[in-house]
Short mmCIF file of C-alpha atoms in Angstrom, two decimals:
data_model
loop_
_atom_site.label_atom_id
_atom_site.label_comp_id
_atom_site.label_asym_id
_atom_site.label_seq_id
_atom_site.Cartn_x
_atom_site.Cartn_y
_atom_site.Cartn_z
CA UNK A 1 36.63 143.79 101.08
CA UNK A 2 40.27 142.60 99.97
CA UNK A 3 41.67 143.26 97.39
CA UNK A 4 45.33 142.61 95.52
CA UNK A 5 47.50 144.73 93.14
CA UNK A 6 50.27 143.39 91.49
CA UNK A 7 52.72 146.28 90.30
CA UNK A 8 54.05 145.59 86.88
CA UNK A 9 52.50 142.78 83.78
CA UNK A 10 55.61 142.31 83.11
CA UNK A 11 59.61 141.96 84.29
CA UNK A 12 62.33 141.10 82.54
CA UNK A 13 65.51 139.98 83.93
CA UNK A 14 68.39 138.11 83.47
CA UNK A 15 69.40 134.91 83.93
CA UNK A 16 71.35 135.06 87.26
CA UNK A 17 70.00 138.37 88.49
CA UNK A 18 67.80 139.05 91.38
CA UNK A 19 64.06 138.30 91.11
CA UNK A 20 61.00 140.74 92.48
CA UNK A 21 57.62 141.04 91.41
CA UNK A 22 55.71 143.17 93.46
CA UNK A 23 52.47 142.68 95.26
CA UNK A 24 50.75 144.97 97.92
CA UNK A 25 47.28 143.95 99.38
CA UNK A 26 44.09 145.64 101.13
CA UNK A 27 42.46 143.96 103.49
CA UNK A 28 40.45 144.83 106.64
CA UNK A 29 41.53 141.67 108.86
CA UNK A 30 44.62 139.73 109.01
CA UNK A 31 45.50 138.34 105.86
CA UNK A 32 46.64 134.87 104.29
CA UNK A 33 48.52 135.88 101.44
CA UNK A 34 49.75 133.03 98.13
CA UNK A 35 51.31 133.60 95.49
CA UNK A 36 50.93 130.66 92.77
CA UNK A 37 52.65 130.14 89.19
CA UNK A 38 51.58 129.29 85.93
CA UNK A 39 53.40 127.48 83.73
CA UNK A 40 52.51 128.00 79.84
CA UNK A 41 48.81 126.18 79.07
CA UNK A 42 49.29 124.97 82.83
CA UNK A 43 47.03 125.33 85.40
CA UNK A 44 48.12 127.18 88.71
CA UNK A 45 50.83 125.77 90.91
CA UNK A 46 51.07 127.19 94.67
CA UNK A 47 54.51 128.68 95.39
CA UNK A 48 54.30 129.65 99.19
CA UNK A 49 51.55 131.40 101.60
CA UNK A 50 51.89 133.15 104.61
CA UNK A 51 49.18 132.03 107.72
CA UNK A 52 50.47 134.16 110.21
CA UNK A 53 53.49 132.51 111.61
CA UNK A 54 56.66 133.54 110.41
CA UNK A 55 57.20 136.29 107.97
CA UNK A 56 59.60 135.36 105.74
CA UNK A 57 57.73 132.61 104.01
CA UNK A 58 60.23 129.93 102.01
CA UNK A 59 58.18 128.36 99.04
CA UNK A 60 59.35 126.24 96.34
CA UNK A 61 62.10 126.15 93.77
CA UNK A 62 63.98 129.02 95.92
CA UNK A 63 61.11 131.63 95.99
CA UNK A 64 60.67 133.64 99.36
CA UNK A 65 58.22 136.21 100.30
CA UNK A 66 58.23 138.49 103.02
CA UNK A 67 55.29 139.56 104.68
CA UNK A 68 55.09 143.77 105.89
CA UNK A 69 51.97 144.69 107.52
CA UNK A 70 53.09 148.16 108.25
CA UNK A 71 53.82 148.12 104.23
CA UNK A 72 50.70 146.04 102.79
CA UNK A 73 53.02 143.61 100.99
CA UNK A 74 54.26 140.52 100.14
CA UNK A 75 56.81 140.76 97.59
CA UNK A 76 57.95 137.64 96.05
CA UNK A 77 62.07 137.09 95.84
CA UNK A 78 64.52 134.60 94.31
CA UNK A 79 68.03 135.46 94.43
CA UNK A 80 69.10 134.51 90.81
CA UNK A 81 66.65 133.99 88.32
CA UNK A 82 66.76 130.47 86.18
CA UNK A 83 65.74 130.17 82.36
CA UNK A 84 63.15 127.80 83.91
CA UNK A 85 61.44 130.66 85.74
CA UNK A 86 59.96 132.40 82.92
CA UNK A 87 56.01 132.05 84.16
CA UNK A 88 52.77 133.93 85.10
CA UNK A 89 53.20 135.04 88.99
CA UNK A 90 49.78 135.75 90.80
CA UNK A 91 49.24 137.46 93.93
CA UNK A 92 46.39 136.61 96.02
CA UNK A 93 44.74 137.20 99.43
CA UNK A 94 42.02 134.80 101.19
CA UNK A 95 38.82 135.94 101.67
CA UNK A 96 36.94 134.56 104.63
CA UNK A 97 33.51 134.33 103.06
CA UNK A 98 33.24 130.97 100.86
CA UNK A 99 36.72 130.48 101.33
CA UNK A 100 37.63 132.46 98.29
CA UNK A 101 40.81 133.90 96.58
CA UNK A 102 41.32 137.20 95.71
CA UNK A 103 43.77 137.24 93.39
CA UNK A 104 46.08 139.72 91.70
CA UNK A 105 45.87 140.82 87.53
CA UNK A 106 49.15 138.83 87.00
CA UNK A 107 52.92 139.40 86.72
CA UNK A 108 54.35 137.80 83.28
CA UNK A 109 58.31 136.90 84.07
CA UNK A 110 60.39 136.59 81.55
CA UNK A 111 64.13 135.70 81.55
CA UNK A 112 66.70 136.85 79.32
CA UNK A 113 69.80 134.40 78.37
CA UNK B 1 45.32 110.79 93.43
CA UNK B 2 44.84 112.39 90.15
CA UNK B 3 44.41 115.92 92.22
CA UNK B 4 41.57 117.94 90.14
CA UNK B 5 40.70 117.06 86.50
CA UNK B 6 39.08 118.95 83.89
CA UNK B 7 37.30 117.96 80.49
CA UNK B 8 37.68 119.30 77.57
CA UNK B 9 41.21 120.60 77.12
CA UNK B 10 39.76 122.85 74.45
CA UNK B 11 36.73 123.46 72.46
CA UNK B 12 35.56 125.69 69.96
CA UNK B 13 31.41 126.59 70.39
CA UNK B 14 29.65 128.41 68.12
CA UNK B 15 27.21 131.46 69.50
CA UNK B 16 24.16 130.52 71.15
CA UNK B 17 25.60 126.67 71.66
CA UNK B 18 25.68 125.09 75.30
CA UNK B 19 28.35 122.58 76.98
CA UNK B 20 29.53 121.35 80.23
CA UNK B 21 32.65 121.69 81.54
CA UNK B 22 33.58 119.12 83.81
CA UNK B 23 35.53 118.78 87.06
CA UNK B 24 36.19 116.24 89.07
CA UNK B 25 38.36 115.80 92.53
CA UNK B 26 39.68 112.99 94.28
CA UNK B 27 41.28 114.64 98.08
CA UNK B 28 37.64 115.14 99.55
CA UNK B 29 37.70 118.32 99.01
CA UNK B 30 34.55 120.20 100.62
CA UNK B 31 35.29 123.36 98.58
CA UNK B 32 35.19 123.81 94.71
CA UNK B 33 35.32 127.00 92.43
CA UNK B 34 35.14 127.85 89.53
CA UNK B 35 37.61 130.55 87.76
CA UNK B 36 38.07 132.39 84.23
CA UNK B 37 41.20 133.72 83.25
CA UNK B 38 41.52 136.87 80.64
CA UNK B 39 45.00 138.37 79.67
CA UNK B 40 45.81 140.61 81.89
CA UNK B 41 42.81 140.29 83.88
CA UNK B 42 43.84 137.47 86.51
CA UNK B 43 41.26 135.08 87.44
CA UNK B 44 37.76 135.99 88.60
CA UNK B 45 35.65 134.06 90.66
CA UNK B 46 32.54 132.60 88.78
CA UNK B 47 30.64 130.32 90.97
CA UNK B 48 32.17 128.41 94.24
CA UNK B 49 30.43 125.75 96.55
CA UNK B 50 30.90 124.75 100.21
CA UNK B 51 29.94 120.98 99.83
CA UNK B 52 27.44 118.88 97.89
CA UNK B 53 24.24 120.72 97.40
CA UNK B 54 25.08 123.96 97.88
CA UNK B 55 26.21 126.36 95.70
CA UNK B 56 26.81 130.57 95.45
CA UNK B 57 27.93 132.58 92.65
CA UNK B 58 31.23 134.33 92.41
CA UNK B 59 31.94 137.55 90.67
CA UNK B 60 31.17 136.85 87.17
CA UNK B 61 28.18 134.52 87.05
CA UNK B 62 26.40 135.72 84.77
CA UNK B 63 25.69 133.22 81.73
CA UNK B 64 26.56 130.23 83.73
CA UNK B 65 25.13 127.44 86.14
CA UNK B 66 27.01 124.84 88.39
CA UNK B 67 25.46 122.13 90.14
CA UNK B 68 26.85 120.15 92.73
CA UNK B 69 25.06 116.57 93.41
CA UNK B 70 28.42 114.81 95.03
CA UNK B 71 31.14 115.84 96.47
CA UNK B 72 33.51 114.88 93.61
CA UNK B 73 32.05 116.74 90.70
CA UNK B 74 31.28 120.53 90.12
CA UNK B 75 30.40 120.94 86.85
CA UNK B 76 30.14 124.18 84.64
CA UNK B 77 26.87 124.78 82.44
CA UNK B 78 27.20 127.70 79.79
CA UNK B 79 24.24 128.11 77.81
CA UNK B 80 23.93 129.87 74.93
CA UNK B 81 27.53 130.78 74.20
CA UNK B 82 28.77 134.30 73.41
CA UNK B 83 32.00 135.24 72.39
CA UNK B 84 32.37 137.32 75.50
CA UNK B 85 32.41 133.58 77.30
CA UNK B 86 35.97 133.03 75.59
CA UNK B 87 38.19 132.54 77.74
CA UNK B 88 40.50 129.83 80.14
CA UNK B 89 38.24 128.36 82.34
CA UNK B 90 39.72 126.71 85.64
CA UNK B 91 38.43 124.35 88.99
CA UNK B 92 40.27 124.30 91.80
CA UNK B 93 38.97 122.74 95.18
CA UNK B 94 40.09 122.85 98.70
CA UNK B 95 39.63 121.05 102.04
CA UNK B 96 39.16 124.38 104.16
CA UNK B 97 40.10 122.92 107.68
CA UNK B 98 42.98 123.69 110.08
CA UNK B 99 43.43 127.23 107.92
CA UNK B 100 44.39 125.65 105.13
CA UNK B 101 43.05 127.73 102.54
CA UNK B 102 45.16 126.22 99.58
CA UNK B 103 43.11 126.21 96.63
CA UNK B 104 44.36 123.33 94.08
CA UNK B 105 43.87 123.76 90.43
CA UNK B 106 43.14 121.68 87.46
CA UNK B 107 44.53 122.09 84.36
CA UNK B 108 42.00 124.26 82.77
CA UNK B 109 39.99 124.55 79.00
CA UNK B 110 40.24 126.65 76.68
CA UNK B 111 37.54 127.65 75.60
CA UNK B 112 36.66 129.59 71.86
CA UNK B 113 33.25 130.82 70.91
CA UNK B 114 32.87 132.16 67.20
#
């Protein structure tokens, strides 16, 4: 079965510095990997997946991803962190039964003036 | 399109009530699931369906029902609230084709039971 571990509730950086929160997977076939925000008393916003194609996955508002099989990650990156990022950050890996997502506990961001 | 939509924003039950939590999609969206969020917890998978009529339960199902007569609407049935049922409750649907496996959320409830 997958599964999805987010290292760290919570990172602090900032404003300007380099963003990474942390997420490492387990899964027995190829994966599809998200990672999704959430915005305070928001619902859940997609920020980029990887299908397969290219590894380095570009997603929105300057987030990247990179994908490392021989690793079991996908760590999400923005170069310098904005006031505006401060968010929830999940992790989370398809499942092919029912279509479902796995998804990680959660990485709080917070940035620091 | 409004994307997914979820009533209540928020409600407070009192133990051993019922409600309904509603969602609703308009992308034609075979897929639908529902979610609960914790702190620190992420979300877990309650109940999900693969098109009107059918239905399976997620990780957490216990103390809920869904139903799903159209493709539009998956509602959420607690009965008899318990505070353990407190909690952000979320929808999301997807179109599952092509490997798209983008789930789209709705704005969630909040949900209280004292």
């Amino acid at each position: 079965a997958q599964s999805v571990t987010q290292l760290g509730s919570h990172v602090s950086v900032s404003e300007g510095a380099l963003v990474l929160l942390r997420c490492n997977y387990s899964s027995s076939v190829p994966p599809y990997l998200f990672w999704y925000v959430q915005y305070p008393n928001q619902g859940l916003q997609l920020l980029l997946k990887y299908t397969s194609a290219a590894t380095l996955v570009k997603g929105i508002n300057g987030f990247e991803a990179e994908f490392k099989k021989s690793e079991t990650s996908f760590h999400l990156t923005k170069p310098s962190a904005h006031m505006s990022d401060a968010a929830e950050y999940f992790c989370a890996v398809h499942e092919n039964q029912g279509g479902k997502l796995i998804f990680g506990q959660g990485t709080e961001l917070s940035v620091k003036p | 399109n409004a994307g997914v939509t979820q009533t209540p924003k928020f409600r407070i039950l009192k133990i051993g009530q019922s409600m309904t939590l509603q969602c609703t999609q308009d992308m034609n969206h075979n897929y639908m699931y529902w979610y609960r969020q914790d702190p620190g917890m992420g979300l877990k998978l309650i109940y999900y369906s693969v098109g009107a009529g059918i239905t399976d339960k997620g990780e957490v199902p216990n103390g809920y029902n869904v139903s799903r007569s159209t493709t539009e609407d998956f509602p959420l049935r607690l009965e008899l609230a318990a505070p353990s049922q407190t909690s952000v409750y979320f929808c999301a649907s997807t179109r599952r084709d092509r490997q798209n496996y983008e789930q789209y959320f709705g704005p969630g409830t909040r949900l209280t039971v004292t």
